[in-house]
Structures are given as C-alpha cells and as structure tokens.
Coordinates of C-alpha atoms in Angstrom, one line a residue:
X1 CA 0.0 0.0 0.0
X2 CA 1.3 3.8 -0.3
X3 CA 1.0 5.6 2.6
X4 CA 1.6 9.3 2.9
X5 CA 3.2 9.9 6.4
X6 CA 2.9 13.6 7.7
X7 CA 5.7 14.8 10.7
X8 CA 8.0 12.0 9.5
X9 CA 10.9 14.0 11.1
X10 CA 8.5 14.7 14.5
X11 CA 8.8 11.7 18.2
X12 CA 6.0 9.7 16.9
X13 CA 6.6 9.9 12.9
X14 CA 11.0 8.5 13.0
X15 CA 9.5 5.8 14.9
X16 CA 6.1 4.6 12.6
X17 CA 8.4 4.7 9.6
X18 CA 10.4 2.1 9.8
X19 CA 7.5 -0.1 11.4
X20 CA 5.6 0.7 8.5
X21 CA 8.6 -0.1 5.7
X22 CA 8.8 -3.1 7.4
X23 CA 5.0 -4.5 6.7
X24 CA 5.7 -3.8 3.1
X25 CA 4.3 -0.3 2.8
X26 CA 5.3 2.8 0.3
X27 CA 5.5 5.1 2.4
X28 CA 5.2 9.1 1.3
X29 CA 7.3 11.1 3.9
X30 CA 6.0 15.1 4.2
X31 CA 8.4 17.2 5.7
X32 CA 8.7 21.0 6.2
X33 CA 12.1 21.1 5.9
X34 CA 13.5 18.3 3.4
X35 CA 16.9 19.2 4.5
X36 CA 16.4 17.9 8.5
X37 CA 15.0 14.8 7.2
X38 CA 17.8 11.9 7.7
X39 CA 16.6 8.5 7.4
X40 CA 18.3 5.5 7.5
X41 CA 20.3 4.4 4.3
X42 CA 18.2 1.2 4.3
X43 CA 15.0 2.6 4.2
X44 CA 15.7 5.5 1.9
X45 CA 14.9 2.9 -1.3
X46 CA 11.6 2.3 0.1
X47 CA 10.4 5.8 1.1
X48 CA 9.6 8.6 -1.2
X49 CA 10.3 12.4 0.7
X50 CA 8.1 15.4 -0.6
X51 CA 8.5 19.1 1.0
X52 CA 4.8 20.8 2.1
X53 CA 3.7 23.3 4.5
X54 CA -0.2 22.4 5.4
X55 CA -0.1 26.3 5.3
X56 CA 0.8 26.4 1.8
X57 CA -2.1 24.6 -0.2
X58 CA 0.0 25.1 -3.7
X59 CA 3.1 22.7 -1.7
X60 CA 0.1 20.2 -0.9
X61 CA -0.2 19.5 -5.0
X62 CA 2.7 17.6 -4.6
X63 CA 1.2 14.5 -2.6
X64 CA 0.6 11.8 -5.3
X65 CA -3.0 11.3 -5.9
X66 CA -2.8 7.3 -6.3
X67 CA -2.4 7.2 -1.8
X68 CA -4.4 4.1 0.0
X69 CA -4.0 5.8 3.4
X70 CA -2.6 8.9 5.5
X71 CA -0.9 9.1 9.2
X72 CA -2.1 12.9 10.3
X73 CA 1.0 13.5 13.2
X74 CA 1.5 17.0 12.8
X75 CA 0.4 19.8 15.7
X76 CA 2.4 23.3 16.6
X77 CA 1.1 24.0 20.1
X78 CA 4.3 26.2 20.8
X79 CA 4.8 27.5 17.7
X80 CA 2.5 30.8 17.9
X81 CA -0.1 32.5 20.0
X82 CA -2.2 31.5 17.2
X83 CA -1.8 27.9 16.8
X84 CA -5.4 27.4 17.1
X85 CA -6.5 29.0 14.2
X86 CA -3.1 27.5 12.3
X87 CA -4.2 24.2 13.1
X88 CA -7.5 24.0 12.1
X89 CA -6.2 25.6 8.4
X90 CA -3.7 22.9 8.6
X91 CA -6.3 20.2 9.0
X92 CA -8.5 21.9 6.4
X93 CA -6.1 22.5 3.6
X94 CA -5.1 18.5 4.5
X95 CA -8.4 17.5 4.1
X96 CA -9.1 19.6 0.8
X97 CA -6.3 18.0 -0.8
X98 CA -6.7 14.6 0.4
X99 CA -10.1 14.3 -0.8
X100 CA -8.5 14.6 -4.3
X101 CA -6.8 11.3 -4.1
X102 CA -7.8 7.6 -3.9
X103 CA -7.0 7.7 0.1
X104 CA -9.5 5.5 1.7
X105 CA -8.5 6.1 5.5
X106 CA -6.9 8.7 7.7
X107 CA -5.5 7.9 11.2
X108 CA -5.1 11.4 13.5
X109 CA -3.2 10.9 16.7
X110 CA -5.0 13.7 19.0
X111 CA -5.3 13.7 22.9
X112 CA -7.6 13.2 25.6
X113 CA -10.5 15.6 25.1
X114 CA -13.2 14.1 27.6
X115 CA -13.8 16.7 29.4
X116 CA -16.8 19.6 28.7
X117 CA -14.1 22.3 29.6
X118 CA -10.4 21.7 28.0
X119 CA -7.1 23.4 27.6
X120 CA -6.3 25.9 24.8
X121 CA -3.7 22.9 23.6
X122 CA -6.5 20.0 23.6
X123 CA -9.5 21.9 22.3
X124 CA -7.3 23.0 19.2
X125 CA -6.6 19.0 18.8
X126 CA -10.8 18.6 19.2
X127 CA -11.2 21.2 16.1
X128 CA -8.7 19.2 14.0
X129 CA -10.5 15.8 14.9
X130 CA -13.5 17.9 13.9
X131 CA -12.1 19.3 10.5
X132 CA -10.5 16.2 9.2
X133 CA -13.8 14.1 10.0
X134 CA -15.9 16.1 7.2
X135 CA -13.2 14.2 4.5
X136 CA -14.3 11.7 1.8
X137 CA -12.4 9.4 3.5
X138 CA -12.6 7.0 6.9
X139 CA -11.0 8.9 9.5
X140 CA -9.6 6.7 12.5
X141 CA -8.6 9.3 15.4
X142 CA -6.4 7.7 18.2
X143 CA -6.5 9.9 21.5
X144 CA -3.6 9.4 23.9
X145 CA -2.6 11.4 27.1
X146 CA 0.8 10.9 28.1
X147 CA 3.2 9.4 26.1
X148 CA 6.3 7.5 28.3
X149 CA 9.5 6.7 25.9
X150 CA 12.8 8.3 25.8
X151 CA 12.9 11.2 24.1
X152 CA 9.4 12.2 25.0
X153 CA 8.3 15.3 26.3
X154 CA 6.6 13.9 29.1
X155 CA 9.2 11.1 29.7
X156 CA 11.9 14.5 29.3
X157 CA 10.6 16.4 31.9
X158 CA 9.3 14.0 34.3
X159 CA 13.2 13.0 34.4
X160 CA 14.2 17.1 35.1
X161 CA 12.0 17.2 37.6
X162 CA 12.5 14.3 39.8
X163 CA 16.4 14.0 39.2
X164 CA 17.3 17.7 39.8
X165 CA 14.8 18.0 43.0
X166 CA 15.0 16.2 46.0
X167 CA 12.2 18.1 47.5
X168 CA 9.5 19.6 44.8
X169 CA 6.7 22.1 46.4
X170 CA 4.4 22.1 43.2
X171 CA 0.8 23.3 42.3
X172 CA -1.8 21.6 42.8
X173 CA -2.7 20.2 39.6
X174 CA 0.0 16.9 40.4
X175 CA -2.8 15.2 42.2
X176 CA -4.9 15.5 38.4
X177 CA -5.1 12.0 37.2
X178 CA -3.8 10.2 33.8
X179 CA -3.2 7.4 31.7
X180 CA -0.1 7.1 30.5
X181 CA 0.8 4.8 28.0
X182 CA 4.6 3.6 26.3
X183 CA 5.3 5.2 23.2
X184 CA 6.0 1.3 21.6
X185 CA 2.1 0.6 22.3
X186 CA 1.0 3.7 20.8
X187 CA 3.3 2.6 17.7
X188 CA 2.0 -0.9 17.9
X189 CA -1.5 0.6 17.8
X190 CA -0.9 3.1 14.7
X191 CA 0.4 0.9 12.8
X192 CA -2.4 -1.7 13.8
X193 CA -5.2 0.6 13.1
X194 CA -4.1 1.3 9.4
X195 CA -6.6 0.3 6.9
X196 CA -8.3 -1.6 9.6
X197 CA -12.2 -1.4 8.9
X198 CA -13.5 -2.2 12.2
X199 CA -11.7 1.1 13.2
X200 CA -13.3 3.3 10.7
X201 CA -15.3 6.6 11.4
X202 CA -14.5 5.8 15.3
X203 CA -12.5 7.9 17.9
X204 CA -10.6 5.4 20.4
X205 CA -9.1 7.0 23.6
X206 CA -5.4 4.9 24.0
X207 CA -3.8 4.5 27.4
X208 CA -2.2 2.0 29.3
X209 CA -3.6 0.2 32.2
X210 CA -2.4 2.2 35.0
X211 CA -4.5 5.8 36.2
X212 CA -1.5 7.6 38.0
X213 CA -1.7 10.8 39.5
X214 CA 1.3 13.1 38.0
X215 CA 2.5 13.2 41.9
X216 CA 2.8 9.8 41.6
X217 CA 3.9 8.9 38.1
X218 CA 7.2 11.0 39.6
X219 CA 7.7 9.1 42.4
X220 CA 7.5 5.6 40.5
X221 CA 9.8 7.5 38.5
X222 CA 12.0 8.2 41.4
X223 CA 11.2 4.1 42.4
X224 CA 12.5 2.9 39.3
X225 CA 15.9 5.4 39.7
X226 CA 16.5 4.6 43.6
X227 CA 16.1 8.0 44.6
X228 CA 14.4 9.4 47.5
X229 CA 12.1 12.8 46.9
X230 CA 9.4 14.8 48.4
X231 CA 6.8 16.2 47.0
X232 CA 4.5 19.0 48.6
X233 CA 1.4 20.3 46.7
X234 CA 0.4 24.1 47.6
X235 CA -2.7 25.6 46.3
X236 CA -1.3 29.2 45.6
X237 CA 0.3 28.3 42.8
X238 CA -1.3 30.6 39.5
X239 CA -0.6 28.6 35.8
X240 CA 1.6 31.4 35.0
X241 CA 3.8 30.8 38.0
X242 CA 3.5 27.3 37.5
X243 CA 4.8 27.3 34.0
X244 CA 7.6 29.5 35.2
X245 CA 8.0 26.6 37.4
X246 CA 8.3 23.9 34.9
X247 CA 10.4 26.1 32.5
X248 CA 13.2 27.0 35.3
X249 CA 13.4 23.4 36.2
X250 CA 13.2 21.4 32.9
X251 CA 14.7 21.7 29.2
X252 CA 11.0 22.6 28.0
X253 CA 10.5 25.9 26.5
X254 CA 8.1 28.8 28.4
X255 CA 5.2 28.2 25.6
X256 CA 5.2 24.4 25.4
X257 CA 5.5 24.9 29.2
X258 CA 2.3 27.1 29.1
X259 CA 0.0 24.9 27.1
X260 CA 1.4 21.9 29.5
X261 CA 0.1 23.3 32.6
X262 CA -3.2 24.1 31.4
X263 CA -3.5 20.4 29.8
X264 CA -2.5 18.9 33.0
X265 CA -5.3 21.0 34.8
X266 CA -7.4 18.5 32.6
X267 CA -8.2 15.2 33.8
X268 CA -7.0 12.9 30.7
X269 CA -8.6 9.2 31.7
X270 CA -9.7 6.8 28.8
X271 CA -13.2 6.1 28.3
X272 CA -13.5 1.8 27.8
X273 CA -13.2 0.9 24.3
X274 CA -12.8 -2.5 22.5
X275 CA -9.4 -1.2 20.4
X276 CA -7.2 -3.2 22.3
X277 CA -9.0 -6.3 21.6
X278 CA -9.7 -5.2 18.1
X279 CA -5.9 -5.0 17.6
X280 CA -4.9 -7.6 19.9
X281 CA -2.7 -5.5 22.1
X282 CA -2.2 -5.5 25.8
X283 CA -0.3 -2.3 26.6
X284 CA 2.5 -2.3 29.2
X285 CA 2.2 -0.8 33.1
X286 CA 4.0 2.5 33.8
X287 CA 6.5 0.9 35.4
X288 CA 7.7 -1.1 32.6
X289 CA 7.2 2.2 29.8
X290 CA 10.1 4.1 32.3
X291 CA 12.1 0.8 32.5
X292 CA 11.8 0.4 28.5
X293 CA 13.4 4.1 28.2
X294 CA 16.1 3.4 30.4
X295 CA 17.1 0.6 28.3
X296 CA 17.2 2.3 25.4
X297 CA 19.0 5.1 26.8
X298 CA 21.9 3.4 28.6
X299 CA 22.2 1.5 24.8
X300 CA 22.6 5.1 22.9
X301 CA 19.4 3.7 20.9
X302 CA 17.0 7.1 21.1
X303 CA 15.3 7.5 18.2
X304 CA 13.6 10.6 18.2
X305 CA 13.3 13.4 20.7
X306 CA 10.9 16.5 21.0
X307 CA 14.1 18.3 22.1
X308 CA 15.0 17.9 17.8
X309 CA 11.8 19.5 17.1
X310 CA 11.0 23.1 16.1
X311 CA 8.7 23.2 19.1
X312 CA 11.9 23.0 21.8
X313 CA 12.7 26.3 20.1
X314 CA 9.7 28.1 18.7
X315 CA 11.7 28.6 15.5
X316 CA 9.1 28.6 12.5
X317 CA 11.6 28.8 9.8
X318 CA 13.8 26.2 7.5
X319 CA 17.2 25.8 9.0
X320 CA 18.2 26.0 5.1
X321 CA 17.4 29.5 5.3
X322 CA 20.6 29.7 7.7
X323 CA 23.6 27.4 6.0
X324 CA 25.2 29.8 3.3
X325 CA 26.9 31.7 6.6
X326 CA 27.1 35.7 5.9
X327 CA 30.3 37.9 5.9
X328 CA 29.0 40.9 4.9
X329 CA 27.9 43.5 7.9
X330 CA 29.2 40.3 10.5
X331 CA 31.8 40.0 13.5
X332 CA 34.0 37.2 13.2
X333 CA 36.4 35.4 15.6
X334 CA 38.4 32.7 13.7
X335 CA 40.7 30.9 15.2
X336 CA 43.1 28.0 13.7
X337 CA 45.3 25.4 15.3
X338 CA 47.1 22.1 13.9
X339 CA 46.3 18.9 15.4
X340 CA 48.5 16.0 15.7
X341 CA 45.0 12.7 14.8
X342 CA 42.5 13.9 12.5
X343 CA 39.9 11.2 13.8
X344 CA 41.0 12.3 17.4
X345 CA 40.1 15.9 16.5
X346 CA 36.8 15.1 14.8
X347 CA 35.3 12.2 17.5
X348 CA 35.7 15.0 19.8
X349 CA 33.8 17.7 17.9
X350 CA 31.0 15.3 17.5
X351 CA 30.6 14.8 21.4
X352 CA 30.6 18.1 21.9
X353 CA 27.8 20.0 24.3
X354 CA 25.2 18.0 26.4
X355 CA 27.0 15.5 29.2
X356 CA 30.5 16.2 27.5
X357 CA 30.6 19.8 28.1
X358 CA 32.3 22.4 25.8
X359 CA 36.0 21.1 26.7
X360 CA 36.9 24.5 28.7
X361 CA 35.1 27.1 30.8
X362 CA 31.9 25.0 31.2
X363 CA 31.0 27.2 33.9
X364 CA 30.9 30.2 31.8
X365 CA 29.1 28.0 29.1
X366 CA 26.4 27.6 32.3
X367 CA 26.6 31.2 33.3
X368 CA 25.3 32.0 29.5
X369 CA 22.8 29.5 29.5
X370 CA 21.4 29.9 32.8
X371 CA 20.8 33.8 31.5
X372 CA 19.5 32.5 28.4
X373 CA 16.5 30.9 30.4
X374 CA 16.2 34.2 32.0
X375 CA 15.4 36.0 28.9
X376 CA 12.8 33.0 27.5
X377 CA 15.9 31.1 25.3
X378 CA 16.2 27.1 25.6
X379 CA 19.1 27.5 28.0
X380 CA 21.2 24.4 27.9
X381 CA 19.2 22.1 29.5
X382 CA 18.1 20.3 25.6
X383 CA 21.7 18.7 25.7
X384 CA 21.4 16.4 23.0
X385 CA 19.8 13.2 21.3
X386 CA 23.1 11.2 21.3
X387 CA 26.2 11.4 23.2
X388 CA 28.6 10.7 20.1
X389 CA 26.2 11.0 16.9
X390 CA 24.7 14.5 15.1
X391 CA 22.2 14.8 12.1
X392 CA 20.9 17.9 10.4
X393 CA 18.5 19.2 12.6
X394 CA 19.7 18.1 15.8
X395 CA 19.0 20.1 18.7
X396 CA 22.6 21.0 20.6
X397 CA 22.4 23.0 23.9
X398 CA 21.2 26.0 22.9
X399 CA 22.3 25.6 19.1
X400 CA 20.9 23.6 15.9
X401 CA 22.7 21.6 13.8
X402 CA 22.4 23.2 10.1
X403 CA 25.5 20.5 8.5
X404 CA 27.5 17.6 9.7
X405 CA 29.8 16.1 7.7
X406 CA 31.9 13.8 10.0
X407 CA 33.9 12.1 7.1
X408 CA 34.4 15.4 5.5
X409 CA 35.5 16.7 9.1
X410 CA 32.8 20.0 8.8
X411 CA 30.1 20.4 11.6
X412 CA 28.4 24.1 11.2
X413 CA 26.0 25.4 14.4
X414 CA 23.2 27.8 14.6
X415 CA 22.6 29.6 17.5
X416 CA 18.7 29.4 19.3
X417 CA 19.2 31.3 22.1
X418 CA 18.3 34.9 23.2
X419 CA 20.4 37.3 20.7
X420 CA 20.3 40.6 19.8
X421 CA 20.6 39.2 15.8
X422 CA 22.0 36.0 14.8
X423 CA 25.1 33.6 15.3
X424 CA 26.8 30.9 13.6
X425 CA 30.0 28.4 14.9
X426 CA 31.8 26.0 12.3
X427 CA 34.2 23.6 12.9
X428 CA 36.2 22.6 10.0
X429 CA 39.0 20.3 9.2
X430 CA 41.4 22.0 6.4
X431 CA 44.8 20.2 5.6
X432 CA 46.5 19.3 9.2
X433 CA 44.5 22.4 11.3
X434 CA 41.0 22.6 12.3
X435 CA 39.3 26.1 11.7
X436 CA 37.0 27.5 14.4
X437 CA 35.0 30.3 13.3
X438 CA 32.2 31.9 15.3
X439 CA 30.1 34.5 13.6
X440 CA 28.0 37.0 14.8
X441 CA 25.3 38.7 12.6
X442 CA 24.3 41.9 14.6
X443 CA 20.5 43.2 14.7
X444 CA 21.2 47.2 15.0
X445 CA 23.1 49.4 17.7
X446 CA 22.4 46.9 20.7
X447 CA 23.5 44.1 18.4
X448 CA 26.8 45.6 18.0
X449 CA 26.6 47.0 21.8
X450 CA 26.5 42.2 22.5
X451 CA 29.4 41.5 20.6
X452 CA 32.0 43.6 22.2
X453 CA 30.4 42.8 25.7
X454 CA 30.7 39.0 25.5
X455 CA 34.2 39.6 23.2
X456 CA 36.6 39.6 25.7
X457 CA 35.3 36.1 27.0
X458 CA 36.0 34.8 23.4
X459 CA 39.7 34.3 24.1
X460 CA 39.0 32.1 27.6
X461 CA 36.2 30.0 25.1
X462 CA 37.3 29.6 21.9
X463 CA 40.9 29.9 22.4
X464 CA 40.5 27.2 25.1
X465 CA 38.2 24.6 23.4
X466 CA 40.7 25.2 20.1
X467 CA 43.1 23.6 22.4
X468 CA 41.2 21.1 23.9
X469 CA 39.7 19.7 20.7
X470 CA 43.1 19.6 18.7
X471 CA 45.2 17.5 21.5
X472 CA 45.4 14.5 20.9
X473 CA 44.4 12.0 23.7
X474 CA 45.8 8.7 24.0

C-alpha cells in the first residue's frame, strides 16, 4: 500500500516509519524542511520524501493522488499565540487535498478531550478531529494522554524534575489523574489501526492500564531510579507561575511549558473501548514504559526526541534559510590550530555539548545559558539526542545543527538562544588544522553593543576549546 506519512521528522513519525517499511508499505514522507529529514540508508529505497507546509495549499499539490491511506502526526502548540487558528487551516487544507486522491483512510493521533471544559492545547486537537472528520475518507482518530519513551516530552521532563529536586513544592494540579501509556504501544496501535475497517469513522481514547496521578507517576519515577524525593502540593500556585516553574526546572520551553500546565489541569482518563481487543494488544504498566526508556538510553538507541523538534525552540523557519553563513555587515572570531589525529580531532567535535561539556570554561558556558532561560531562550538544558552522533537538525544545547559532515571533518551550528541578531559556529577540518569560526550577525546598535560585551570572553572559550579539541588523547 502507499502511505503518505505527515511529521516524519516529529517523536511519533521517526519511529512509525520504519514499522511501516517493514510491513511492506510505500511510504510518502511530508516534511517541512527536506533538508532535517535523515533517514536511515536502508529505508531511503523504500520511502519517497516530498517538501509541504499544510499552510501552503499550492506545496500540498505535490502528494501523489494514487495514496491508500494517510498518518495525520502534525500539531504546533508552541509554535505561535495562534496555533489554534493554524491548526485548524492545517487540517483543512489537508483535508481539501486529500479528498483529491484515492486515500481510503486517515489515522489522526490527538489527545484526551473528555472533558466539557479543555485546555487551549486539547480543544485546538478537538477542532482538528472535527475538520478532518468532514473528508471523503474513513477517519480513525487515536486519543492518547501521556506518552512515556525516551525522548518524549513527558518522559523528558518528568526526568528534570524528579532527578534535579529532591524536594519539589508544586501546584496543585500533580494530584490530576492520567493514563499514560509507552510510546512502543502507541506505535503498535498506529500501525495496527491502518486500513483496519473495524476502526473506521470511530475515535478510540489509547492509554495504558495504570490511572496515576502526575505526583505519583514522579515518584514511580524516582522508584525505578532509587532516589528518595518529596513532593508538597500548595494551592497558591497561578498557571503562570507554574509554568515558570516547569520552564526553570526542565529543558522545556516557556510556551510548550504554558500549554502543559493548562492540559495537566485537565483530567486525561480513557473512556473503555474494545481497540485493544480489536488490535490484539495489551499495553505495558507505567512501570515497565520508564524501565523500557532506560534501556534504550543506557544502549545510545533514542530514536527521536521532542528536544529535535522546532517546538523545543519556537523557530518557525527552515534551518536551510541559515547554512550559506554571511560575511557581509558580520563580527568574526576565527581561530586556527594544527592537530596531531585527524579522527582524534573530529570524534571529539561530534561529542561536543550536552553531558560532555564544551571542553573548557563549562561554567561560563552555564553562566550564558542559565541567563538565556532568564530571557525565554532554551538555555542548555536540551543537551542532546546522542552522546557521540549529530544529524541535520539536531538540537545542541542551545544551538541547531544546520551541516554535519563527519567524514568530511565539517560540523556548522546555529545559535537558538536569546540574541540581539543571529550567530553561527563552524568547525572545519582543512589540511592538518582545524578552523573555528564563530560568527556574529548583529541586529542594530544593541546588536553591536552584545558583541564587544561577551568579546573579551571569546579568548577564555574559543581559544581554550581550540586547544582542547586539537590534543590528541591517547
């Protein structure tokens, strides 16, 4: 069957695809950005990638007409003040041009929305439900609350939370019940559902068999690490202060941090349905979900993370826009050093940020990202995916990958925090040295005003990593 598979570089979308290359489907991968999307060499003969922006309803000409089925994964619930609105064109420009090809059925992954009064974040995911039912095709719509894998959001800041704070006094809304359910059932389930009849025209709610509390899906949490915590719920707590709360503590942004805490005010308990028996699945406890992610963590084996996404940023544009690095009107510090192992050189360039640090004057590197959260940036708290591996569109600390090259020896960074215009740093192997060039765009007088404030620390940085990264180590 051909399948056209929207947010194939989003969490839920890098895992479906390979399931669904595996069963023997075409698969039709939409992407915003066609340069982030990196999927593995062995599925790349299988899989067909097309560049659309639901937005744009001339881009959506390009999705072949001759599709059995579609995977609607897409949502932007950080992305503007707007998102509403945006998503419910998204779904109906989808819907227009779907209902131009053969498709037969659409599956929507949406959340909980059981209650008469819900968040800003769920009732937008109600009106696309709503939208995308009025197709000329079967629409299947899958509602999940909390989704428990690594590299989740939920699994992401859960883990902030209970390993950074031994004693938590937080709002109210942790004693708001859930149903969390592991991110390999919800794949399971997708995939399951396709082009199932039985699950036509229906909306099933999807959670495993445990209702938790979020005080005490953080304690199992803490259970399952061997850590001892506290936790003290207060009533005085506002949403904004709360979300300042969440933001401070975790790598989430302020936005995605907002709409959070008005979801979790939401009770998000599945009402009974006969999917699971339909499907023949019996989804795993809580407890096993966290002890899954673990497992895949200590192995390296993440295969997505929301931290990758646009959303951990709020950037709305195509990191493309951002390769071809400026000169004109720009500041630049280049530095250029010779190092004795070329492979030495460029396995440490690839670890760089996250756990490993920035090789010298990681307090400083703190300092600036601890006053990056202060001003709404991503701080450093996203780390990264991987300890040793980058892709285009990798999230870094507070910089996105735009290029890595590892056998050509060329990694090239933008910058995503708080800046008064915009920065790039490349690492570059040329002949026996390694180039290190940062470059600093300015946005007017207080642009300039930055650059020769944080100059002077550009010698302790850059001069230091330089050296770092070009010793060889035995």
């Amino acid at each position: 069957m051909k399948i056209l598979l929207t947010g194939a570089t989003g969490y839920i979308g890098k895992r479906l695809l390979p399931v669904l290359v595996e069963q023997g489907h075409e698969v039709i991968c939409c992407v915003r950005d066609i340069s982030r999307f990196n999927p593995p060499s062995s599925l790349k003969p299988k899989i067909k990638i097309i560049q659309i922006d639901l937005l744009d309803k001339d881009s959506l000409s390009k999705i072949p007409l001759d599709i059995d089925a579609a995977y609607y994964l897409v949502h932007s619930m950080s992305a503007s003040s707007n998102y509403k609105s945006l998503e419910q064109q998204s779904a109906i420009n989808f819907k227009n041009a779907l209902n131009n090809t053969t498709a037969q059925h659409v599956i929507y992954l949406s959340g909980i929305t059981n209650e008469i009064e819900l968040s800003e974040h769920l009732e937008s995911r109600k009106i696309v439900e709503d939208e995308l039912n009025t197709g000329n095709y079967s629409l299947t719509t899958l509602r999940a609350g909390i989704i428990i894998g690594s590299g989740s959001a939920s699994f992401e800041i859960i883990r902030d939370l209970v390993e950074k704070l031994p004693i938590m006094v937080a709002p109210k809304w942790l004693n708001t019940k859930c149903q969390p359910i592991g991110i390999a059932d919800v794949i399971k389930i997708l995939s399951k559902t396709l082009l199932n009849k039985t699950t036509y025209n229906q909306n099933f709610d999807i959670g495993g068999p445990d209702i938790l509390t979020y005080k005490a899906m953080l304690l199992e949490f803490a259970n399952v690490r061997n850590l001892k915590r506290q936790i003290y719920t207060v009533p005085v707590m506002t949403p904004k202060l709360s979300s300042y709360w969440l933001y401070f503590v975790t790598s989430t942004s302020y936005k995605l941090a907002v709409a959070l805490v008005h979801s979790m005010k939401v009770e998000v308990i599945c009402r009974k349905n006969n999917l699971n028996k339909i499907l023949n699945i019996k989804p795993i406890k809580y407890h096993k979900a966290l002890k899954n992610a673990f497992a895949k963590i200590e192995k390296n084996q993440i295969m997505s993370s929301w931290k990758d996404a646009y959303i951990s940023s709020g950037i709305n544009s195509h990191i493309s826009e951002f390769i071809r690095v400026p000169t004109f009107g720009c500041f630049i510090d280049q530095r250029k050093q010779k190092f004795k192992i070329r492979e030495n050189c460029i396995d440490k360039i690839w670890k760089i940020g996250g756990q490993n640090g920035w090789y010298h004057s990681n307090i400083l590197w703190e300092i600036r990202g601890y006053l990056d959260k202060l001003f709404g940036g991503v701080g450093l708290r996203r780390g990264r995916t991987n300890p040793d591996a980058l892709q285009v569109g990798d999230a870094l600390d507070f910089w996105r990958v735009l290029y890595a090259d590892k056998q050509e020896g060329r990694l090239l960074l933008f910058a995503e925090m708080k800046l008064p215009g915009e920065a790039w740093l490349e690492f570059k192997i040329v002949g026996n040295q390694l180039e290190q060039t940062a470059t600093f765009r300015p946005l007017g007088v207080w642009g300039r005003l930055y650059w020769y404030a944080v100059f002077p620390f550009h010698g302790i940085l850059f001069r230091g990593m330089l050296n770092k990264l070009t010793k060889a180590e035995r």
